[in-house]
Coordinates of C-alpha atoms in Angstrom, one line a residue:
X22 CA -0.1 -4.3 -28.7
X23 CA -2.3 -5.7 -31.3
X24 CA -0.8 -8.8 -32.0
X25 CA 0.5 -9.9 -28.8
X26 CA -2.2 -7.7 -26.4
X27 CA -5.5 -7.9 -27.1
X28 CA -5.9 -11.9 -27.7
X29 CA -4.9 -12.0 -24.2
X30 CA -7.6 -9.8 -22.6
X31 CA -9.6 -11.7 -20.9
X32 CA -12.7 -10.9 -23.1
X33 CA -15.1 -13.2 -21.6
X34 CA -15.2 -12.2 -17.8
X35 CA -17.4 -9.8 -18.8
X36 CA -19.7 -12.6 -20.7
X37 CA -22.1 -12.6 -18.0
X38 CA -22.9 -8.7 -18.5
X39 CA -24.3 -9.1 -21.7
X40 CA -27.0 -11.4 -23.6
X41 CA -26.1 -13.2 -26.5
X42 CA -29.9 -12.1 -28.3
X43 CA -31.5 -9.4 -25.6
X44 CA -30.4 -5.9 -25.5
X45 CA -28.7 -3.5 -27.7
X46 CA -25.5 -3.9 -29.7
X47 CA -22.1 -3.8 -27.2
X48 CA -19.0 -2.3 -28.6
X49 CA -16.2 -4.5 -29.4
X50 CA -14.9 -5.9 -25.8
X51 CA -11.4 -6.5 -27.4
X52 CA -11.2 -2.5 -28.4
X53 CA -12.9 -2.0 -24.9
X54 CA -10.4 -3.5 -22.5
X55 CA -7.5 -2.0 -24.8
X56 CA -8.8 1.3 -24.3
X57 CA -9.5 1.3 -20.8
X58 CA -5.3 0.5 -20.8
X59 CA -4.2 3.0 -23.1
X60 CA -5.7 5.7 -21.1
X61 CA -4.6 4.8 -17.7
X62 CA -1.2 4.4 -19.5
X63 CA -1.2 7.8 -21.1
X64 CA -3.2 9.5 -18.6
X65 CA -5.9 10.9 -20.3
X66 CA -9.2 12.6 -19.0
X67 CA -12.2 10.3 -20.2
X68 CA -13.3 13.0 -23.2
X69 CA -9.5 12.7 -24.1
X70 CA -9.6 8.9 -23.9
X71 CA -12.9 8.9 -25.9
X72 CA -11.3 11.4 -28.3
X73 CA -8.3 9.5 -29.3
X74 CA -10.6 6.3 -29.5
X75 CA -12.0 7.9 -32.3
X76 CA -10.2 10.1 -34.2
X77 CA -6.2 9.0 -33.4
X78 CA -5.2 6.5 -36.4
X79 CA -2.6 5.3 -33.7
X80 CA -5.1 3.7 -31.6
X81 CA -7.4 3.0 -34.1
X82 CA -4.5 0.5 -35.8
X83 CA -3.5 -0.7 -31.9
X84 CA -7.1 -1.3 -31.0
X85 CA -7.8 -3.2 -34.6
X86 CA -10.4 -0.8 -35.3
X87 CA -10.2 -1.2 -39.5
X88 CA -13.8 0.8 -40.1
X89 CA -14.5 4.6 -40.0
X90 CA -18.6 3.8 -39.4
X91 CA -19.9 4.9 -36.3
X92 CA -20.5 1.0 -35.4
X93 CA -16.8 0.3 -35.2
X94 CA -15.1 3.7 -34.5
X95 CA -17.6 5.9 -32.2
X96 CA -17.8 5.3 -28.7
X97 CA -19.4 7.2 -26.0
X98 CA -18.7 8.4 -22.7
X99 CA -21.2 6.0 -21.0
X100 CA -19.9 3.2 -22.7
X101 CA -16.5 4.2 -21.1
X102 CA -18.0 4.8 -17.6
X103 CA -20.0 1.2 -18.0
X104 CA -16.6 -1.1 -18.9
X105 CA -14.8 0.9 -15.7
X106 CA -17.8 -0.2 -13.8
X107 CA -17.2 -3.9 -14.8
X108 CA -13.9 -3.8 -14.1
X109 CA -13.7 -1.9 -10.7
X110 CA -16.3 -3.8 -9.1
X111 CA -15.4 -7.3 -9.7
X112 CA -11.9 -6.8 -9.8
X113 CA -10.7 -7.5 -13.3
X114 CA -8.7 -5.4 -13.3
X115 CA -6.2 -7.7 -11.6
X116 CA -6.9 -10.5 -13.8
X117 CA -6.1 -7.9 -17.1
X118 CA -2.8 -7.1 -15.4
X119 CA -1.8 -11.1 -15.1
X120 CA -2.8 -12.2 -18.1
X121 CA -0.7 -9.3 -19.8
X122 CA 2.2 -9.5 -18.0
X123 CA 1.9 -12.9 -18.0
X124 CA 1.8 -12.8 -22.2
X125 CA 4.9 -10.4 -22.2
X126 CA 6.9 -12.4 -20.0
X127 CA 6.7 -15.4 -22.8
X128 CA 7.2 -13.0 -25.5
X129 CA 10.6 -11.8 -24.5
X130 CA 11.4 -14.9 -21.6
X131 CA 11.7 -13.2 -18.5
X132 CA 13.9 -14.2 -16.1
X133 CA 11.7 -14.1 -12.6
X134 CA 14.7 -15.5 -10.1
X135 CA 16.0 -11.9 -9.1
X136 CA 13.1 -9.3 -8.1
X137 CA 12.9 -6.1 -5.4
X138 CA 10.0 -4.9 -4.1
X139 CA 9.2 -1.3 -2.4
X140 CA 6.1 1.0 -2.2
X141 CA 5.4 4.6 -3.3
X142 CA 2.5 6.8 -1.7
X143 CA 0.0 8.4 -4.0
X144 CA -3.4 10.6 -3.6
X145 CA -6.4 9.8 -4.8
X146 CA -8.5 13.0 -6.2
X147 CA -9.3 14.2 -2.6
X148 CA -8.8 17.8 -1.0
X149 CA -6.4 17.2 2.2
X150 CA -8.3 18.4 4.8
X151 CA -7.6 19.3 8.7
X152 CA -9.5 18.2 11.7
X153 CA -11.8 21.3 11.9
X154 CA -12.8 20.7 8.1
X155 CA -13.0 16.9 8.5
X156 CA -15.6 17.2 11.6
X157 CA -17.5 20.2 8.9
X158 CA -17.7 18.1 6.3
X159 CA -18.7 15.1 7.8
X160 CA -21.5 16.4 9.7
X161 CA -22.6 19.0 6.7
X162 CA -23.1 15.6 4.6
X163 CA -24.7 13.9 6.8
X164 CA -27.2 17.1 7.4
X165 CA -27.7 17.4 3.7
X166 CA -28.4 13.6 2.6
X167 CA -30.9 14.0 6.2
X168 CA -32.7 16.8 4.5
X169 CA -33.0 15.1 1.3
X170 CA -34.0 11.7 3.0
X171 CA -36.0 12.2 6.5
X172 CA -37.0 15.8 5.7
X173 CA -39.0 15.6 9.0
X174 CA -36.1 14.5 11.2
X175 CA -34.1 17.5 9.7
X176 CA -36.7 20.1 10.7
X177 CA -36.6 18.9 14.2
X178 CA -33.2 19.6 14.7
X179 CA -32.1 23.2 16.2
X180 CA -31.8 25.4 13.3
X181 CA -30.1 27.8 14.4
X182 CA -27.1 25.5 15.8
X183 CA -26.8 23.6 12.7
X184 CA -27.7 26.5 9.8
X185 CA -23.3 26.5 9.7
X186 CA -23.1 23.2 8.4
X187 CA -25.1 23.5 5.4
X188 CA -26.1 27.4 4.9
X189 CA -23.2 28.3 2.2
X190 CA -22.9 31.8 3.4
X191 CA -22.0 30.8 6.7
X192 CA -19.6 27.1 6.2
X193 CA -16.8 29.5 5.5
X194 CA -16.6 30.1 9.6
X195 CA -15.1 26.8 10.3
X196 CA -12.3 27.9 7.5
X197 CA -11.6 31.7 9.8
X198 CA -10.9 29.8 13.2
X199 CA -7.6 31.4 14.7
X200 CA -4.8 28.7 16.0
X201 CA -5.7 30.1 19.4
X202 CA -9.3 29.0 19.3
X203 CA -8.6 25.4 17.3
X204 CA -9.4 23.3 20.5
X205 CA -12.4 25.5 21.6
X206 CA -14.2 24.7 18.1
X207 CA -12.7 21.0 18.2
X208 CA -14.5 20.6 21.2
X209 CA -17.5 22.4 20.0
X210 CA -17.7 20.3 16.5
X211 CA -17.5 16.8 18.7
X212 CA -20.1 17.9 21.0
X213 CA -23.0 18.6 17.7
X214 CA -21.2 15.4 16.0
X215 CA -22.2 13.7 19.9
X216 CA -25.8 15.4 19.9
X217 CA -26.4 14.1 16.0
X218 CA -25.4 10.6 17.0
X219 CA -27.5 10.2 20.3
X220 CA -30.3 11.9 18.7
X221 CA -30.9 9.6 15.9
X222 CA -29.3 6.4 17.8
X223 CA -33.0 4.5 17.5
X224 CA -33.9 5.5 14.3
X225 CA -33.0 2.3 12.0
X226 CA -33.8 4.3 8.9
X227 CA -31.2 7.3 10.0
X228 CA -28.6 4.7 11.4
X229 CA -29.0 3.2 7.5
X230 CA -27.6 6.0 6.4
X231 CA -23.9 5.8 4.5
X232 CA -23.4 9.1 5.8
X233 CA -24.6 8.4 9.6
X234 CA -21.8 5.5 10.1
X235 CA -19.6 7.8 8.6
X236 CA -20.5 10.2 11.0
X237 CA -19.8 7.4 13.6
X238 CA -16.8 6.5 12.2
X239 CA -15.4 10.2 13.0
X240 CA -16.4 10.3 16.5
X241 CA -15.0 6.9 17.2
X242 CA -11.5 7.7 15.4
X243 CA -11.4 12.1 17.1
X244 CA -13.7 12.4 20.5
X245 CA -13.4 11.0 23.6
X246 CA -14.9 11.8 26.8
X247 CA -13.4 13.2 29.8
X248 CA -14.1 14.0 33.5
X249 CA -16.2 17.5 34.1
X250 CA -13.9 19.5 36.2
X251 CA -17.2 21.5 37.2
X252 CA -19.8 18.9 37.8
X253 CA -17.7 16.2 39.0
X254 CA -18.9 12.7 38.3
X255 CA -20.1 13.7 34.6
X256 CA -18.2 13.1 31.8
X257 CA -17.6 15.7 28.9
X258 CA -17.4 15.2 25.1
X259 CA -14.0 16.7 23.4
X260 CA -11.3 16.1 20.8
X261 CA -8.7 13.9 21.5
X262 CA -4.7 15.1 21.1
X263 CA -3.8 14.4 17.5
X264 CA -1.4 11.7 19.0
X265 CA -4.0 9.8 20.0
X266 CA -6.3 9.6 16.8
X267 CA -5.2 6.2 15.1
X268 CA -3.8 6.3 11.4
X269 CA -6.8 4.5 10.0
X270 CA -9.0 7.4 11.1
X271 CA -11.3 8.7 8.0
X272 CA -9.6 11.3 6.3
X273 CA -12.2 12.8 3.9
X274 CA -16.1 11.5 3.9
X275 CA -15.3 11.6 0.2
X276 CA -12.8 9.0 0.8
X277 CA -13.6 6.8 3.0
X278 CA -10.8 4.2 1.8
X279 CA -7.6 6.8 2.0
X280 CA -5.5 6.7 5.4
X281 CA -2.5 8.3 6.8
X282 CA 1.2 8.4 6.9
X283 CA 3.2 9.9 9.4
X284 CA 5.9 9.7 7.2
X285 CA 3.8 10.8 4.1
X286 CA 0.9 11.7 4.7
X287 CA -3.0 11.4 3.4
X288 CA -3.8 8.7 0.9
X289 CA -2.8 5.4 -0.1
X290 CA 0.7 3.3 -1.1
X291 CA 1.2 0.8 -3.8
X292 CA 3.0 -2.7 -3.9
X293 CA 5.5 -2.6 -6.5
X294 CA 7.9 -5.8 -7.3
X295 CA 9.4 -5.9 -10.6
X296 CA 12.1 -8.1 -12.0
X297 CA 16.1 -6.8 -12.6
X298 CA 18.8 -8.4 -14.3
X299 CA 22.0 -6.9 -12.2
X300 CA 24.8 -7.5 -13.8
X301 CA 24.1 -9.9 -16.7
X302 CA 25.9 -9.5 -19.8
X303 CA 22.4 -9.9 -21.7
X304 CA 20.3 -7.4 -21.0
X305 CA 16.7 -8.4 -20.3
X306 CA 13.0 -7.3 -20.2
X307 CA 12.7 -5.7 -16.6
X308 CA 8.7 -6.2 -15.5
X309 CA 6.5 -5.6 -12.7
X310 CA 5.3 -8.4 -11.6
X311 CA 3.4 -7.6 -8.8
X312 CA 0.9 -4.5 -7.7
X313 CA -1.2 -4.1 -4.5
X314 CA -3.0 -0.9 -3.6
X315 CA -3.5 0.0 0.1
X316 CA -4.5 2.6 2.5
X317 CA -1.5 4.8 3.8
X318 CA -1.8 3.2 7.0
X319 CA -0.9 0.2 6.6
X320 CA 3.2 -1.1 7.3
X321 CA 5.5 -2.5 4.4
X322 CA 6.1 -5.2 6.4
X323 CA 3.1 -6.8 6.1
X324 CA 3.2 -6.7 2.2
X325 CA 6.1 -8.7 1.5
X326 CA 4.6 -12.6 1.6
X327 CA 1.2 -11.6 0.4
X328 CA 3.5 -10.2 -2.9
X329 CA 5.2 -13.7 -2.4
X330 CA 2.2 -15.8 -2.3
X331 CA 0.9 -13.6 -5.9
X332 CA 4.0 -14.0 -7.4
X333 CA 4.1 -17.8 -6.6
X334 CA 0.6 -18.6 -7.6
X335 CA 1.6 -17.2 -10.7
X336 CA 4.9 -18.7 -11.0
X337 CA 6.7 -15.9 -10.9
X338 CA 8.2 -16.3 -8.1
X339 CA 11.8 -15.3 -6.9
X340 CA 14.8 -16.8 -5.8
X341 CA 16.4 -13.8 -5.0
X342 CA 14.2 -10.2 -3.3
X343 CA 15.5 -7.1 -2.7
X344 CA 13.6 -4.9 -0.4
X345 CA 14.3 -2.1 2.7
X346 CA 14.5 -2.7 6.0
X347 CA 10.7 -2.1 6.6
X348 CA 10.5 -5.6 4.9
X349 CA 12.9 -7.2 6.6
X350 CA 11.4 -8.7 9.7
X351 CA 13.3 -11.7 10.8
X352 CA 9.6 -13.4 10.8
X353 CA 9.3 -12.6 7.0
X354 CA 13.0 -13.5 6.2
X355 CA 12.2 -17.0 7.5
X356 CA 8.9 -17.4 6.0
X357 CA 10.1 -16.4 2.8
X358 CA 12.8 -19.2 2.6
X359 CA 10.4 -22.0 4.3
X360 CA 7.6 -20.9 2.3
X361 CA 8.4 -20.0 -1.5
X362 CA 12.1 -20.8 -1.6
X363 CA 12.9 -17.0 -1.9
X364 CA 16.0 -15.5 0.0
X365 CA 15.1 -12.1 1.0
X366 CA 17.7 -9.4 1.1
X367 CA 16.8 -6.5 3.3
X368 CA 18.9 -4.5 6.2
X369 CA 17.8 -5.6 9.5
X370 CA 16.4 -2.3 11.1
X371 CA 17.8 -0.3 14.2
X372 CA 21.5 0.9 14.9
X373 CA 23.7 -1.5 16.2
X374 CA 24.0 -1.8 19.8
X375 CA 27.2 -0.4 21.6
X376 CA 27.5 -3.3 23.7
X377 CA 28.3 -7.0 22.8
X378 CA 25.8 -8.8 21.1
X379 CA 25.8 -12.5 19.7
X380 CA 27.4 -12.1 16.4
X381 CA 30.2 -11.0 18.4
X382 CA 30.6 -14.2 20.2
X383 CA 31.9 -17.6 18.3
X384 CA 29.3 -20.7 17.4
X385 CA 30.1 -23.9 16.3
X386 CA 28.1 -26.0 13.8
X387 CA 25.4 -26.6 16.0
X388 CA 24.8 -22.8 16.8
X389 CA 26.8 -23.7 20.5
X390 CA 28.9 -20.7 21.8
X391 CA 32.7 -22.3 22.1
X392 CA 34.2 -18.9 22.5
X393 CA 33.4 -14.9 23.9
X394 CA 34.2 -11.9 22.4
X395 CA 37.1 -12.0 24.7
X396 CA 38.2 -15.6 23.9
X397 CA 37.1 -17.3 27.0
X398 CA 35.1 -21.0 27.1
X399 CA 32.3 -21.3 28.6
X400 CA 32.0 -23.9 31.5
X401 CA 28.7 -25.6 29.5
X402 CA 26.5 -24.8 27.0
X403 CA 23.2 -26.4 27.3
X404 CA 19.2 -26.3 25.2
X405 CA 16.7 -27.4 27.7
X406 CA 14.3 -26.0 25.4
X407 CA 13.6 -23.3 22.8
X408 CA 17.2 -21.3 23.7
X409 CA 20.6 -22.1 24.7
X410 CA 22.0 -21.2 28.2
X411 CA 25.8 -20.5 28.5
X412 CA 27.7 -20.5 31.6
X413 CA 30.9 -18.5 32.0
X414 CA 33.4 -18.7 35.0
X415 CA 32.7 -16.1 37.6
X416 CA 36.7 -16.0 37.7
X417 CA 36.9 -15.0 34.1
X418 CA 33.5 -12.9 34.1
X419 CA 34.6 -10.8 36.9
X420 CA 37.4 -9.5 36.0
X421 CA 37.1 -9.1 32.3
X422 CA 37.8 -5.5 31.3
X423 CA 34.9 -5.3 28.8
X424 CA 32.2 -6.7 31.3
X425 CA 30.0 -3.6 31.2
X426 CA 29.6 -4.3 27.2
X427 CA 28.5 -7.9 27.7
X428 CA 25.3 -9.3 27.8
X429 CA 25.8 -11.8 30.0
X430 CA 24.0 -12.0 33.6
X431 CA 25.5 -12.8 37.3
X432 CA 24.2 -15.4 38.9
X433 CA 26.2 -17.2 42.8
X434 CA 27.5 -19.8 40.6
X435 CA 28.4 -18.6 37.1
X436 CA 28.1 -15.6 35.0
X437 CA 25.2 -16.9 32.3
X438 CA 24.2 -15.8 28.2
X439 CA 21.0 -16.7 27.2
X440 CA 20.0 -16.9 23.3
X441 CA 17.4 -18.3 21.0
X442 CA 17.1 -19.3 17.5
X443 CA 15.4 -15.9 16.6
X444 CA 18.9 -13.9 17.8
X445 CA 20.9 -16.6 16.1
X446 CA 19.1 -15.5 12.6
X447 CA 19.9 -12.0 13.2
X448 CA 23.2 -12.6 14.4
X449 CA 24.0 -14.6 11.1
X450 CA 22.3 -11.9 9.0
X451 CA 24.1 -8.6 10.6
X452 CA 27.1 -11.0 9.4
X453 CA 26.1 -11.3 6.4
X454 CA 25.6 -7.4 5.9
X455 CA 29.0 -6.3 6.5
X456 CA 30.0 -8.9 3.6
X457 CA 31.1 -7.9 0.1
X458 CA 29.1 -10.2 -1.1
X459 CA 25.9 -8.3 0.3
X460 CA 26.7 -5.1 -0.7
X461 CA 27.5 -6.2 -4.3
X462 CA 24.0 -7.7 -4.6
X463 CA 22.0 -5.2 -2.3
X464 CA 23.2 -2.2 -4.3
X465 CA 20.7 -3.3 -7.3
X466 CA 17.5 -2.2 -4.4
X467 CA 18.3 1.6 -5.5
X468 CA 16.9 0.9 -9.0
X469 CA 13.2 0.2 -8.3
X470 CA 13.7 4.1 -7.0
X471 CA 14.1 4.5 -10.8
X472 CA 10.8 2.4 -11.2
X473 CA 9.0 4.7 -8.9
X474 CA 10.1 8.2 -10.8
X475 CA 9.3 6.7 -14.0
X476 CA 6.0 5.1 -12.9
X477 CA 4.8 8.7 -12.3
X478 CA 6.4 10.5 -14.7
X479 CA 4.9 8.7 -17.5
X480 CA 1.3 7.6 -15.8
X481 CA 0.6 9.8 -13.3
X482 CA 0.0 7.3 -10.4
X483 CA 1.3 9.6 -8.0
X484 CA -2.0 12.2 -8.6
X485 CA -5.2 9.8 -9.7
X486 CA -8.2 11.8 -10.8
X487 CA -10.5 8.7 -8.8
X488 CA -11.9 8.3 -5.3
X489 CA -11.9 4.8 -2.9
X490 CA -9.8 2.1 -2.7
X491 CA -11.4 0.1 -5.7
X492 CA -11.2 3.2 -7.9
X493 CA -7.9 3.8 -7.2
X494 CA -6.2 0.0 -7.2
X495 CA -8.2 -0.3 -10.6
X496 CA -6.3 3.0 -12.1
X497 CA -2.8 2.2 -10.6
X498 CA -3.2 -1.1 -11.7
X499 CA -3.6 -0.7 -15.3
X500 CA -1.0 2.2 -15.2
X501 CA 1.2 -0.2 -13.7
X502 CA 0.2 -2.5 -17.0
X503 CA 0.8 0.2 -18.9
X504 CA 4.1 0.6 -17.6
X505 CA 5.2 -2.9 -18.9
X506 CA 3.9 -2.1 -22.3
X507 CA 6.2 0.7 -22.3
X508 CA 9.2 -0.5 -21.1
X509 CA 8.3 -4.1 -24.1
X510 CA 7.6 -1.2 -26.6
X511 CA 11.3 0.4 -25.4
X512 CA 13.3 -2.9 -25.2
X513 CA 12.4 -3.7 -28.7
X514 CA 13.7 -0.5 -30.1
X515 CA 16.8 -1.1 -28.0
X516 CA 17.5 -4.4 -29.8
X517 CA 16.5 -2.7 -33.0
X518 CA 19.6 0.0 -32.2
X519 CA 21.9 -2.3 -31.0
X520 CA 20.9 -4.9 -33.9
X521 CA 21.5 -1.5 -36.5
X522 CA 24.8 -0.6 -35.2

């Protein structure tokens, strides 16, 4: 860590936050950056961080702290609070985790041609909360930053109708509603969240307000309006069905940032794509080489060629991917190849159907179909444009036993199969799957489930103790740097083992 790790923080990104002459004395940037790692990596509370900074002779050595005066070995909390700043807001966070990785990957020569990605869902430190406590919340902070704000708007609101919200003694109602009564107070919560918009909708000040859009945010993503079955030709203001609220609804006015999962829930996911050896006689350096934070809401498949395009900018890229079927798309298995020369491995998703489908018919070199799945010809096979059109005899079409199973379609003239390029590629690659061949190299995809346990297990990125999407890719960032450390740290004891015995 000290001889290899701290040169390569990049120290002077944060140049331009302090003055060469002006100002008081900065702490060591070196000792800084290295310490902002060490916690994420161990997953230490700030005091704890600060603690260890000081008063661990471990860290001291790693750090290159030599002195015991407070100059070199104090550090305070603020000073802490003021490098996360740096780093969180302009993103250097990201460049710390390249430059690293990038540094370990010439120390022990990592080989980047075989890689797998996959993503793991964590929490940032927000309380989960339901639709009744969402719509509370919201509008009690937006009620409280009004009071403290535009005092005079906030007294000419109803008192009585909105002392709920922000009176303590009397918030704990929205937490006693029965199941019975859940859509009564839905409805009742978007109506006041309705009122509060409309009031204040020409007040530029009010509309300002962080907590105001938020407020907006929530009516957009939970109300809707509906036809007044008593006063017909008015609309209503209610809750919409929970099918209908979108997955990138706000989940906490805390955390704005976080989204949802159907699968897993509240919060966000995180990129991973590390390097693997497989079956290598010389075992090698295994590192992550690429990390992306996102909301929960957002689909795997859209993560695979912006990892790709990282990983390649950085020339890191790989020959070889592993992923699930999530990544898979046919769009992003072509893209891949034509793009960064990388052959991605991933199931192709959905059952198989029971009928016929392409792969079961024959194609010669120029992806013409010469034979059925029941070894008939076809009369011609022609490409007017973007897909071949096949034409079988009705005479061997009509009374084939398996005709229910095939795809093709009657016409007067000729029973006729149309395809494209697209289910060509899929055809090929459900081929490919029920190879050896695939299954040998596929099998290595299970161990970045490994990655994931021991990603959490020894940083904690599963449970951060931060808020928003910059808080929380700057923490699982530097755990996932801290992670590489680790596994350097545990590859050279290996070698020292296996060199011993």
């Amino acid at each position: 860590f000290r001889s290899e790790i701290l040169p390569a923080l990049p120290v002077e990104s944060l140049r331009k936050y302090y003055h060469d002459k002006n100002g008081r004395p900065s702490k060591e940037m070196y000792s800084m950056l290295g310490l902002m790692i060490l916690q994420q990596m161990h997953d230490l509370t700030d005091e704890k961080a600060v603690g260890d900074f000081m008063f661990d002779t471990r860290w001291r050595y790693a750090l290159d702290v030599p002195g015991d005066s407070d100059r070199e070995a104090y550090v305070s909390l603020k000073s802490l609070w003021s490098i996360r700043k740096h780093l969180t807001e302009d993103g250097l966070y990201v460049e710390m985790f390249e430059q690293v990785t990038k540094k370990l990957a010439e120390v022990f020569k990592v080989d980047f041609d075989k890689q797998r990605l996959d993503s793991v869902h964590i929490h940032s430190n927000m309380r989960h909360l339901g639709r009744i406590a969402l719509f509370s919340r919201t509008v009690k902070k937006f009620l409280l930053n009004l009071k403290r704000q535009h005092r005079t708007h906030y007294d000419q609101l109803e008192s009585a109708r909105f002392k709920s919200y922000v009176n303590k003694n009397e918030e704990m109602l929205f937490s006693a509603v029965k199941p019975s009564e859940t859509v009564k107070t839905l409805s009742l919560l978007a109506e006041d969240t309705h009122f509060l918009l409309r009031q204040f909708s020409s007040n530029e000040k009010v509309k300002s307000m962080s907590s105001f859009q938020l407020l907006s945010r929530l009516f957009k993503d939970q109300c809707t309006s509906v036809d007044d079955l008593e006063n017909k030709g008015k609309k209503i203001v209610c809750a919409k069905p929970n099918h209908e609220v979108p997955s990138d609804s706000l989940q906490n006015p805390s955390d704005e940032d976080a989204g949802y999962s159907g699968h897993k829930g509240q919060g966000y996911q995180v990129q991973v794509m590390e390097t693997y050896s497989g079956n290598s006689d010389k075992k090698q350096l295994s590192l992550i080489t690429h990390i992306e934070v996102e909301s929960a809401d957002k689909h795997d498949a859209n993560a695979l060629l912006p990892a790709l395009r990282n990983t390649d900018k950085r020339d890191m890229s790989p020959k070889e991917l592993l992923a699930d079927s999530l990544y898979g798309s046919d769009d992003n298995v072509t893209k891949a190849k034509q793009d960064y020369q990388t052959d991605v491995l991933a199931p192709l998703m959905g059952a198989k159907s029971k009928g016929f489908d392409l792969e079961q018919f024959t194609l010669d070199s120029n992806n013409k179909i010469t034979l059925c799945p029941q070894g008939n010809k076809p009369g011609s096979v022609k490409k007017p444009k973007d897909r071949f059109i096949a034409k079988f005899s009705r005479s061997d079409c009509s009374s084939c036993p398996q005709l229910a199973n095939c795809p093709v379609t009657k016409y007067k003239k000729a029973y006729t199969y149309y395809y494209d390029q697209k289910m060509i590629s899929i055809s090929k690659r459900r081929q490919n799957e029920d190879t050896a061949s695939f299954r040998n190299v596929y099998r290595y995809r299970a161990g970045i489930e490994a990655t994931m346990s021991q990603f959490d297990r020894l940083t904690g990125v599963k449970h951060l103790r931060v808020r928003g999407l910059k808080a929380v890719s700057c923490a699982a960032t530097l755990k996932a740097l801290g992670l590489n450390i680790l596994r350097s740290a545990r590859f050279i004891y290996d070698q020292k083992v296996a060199f011993a015995a």
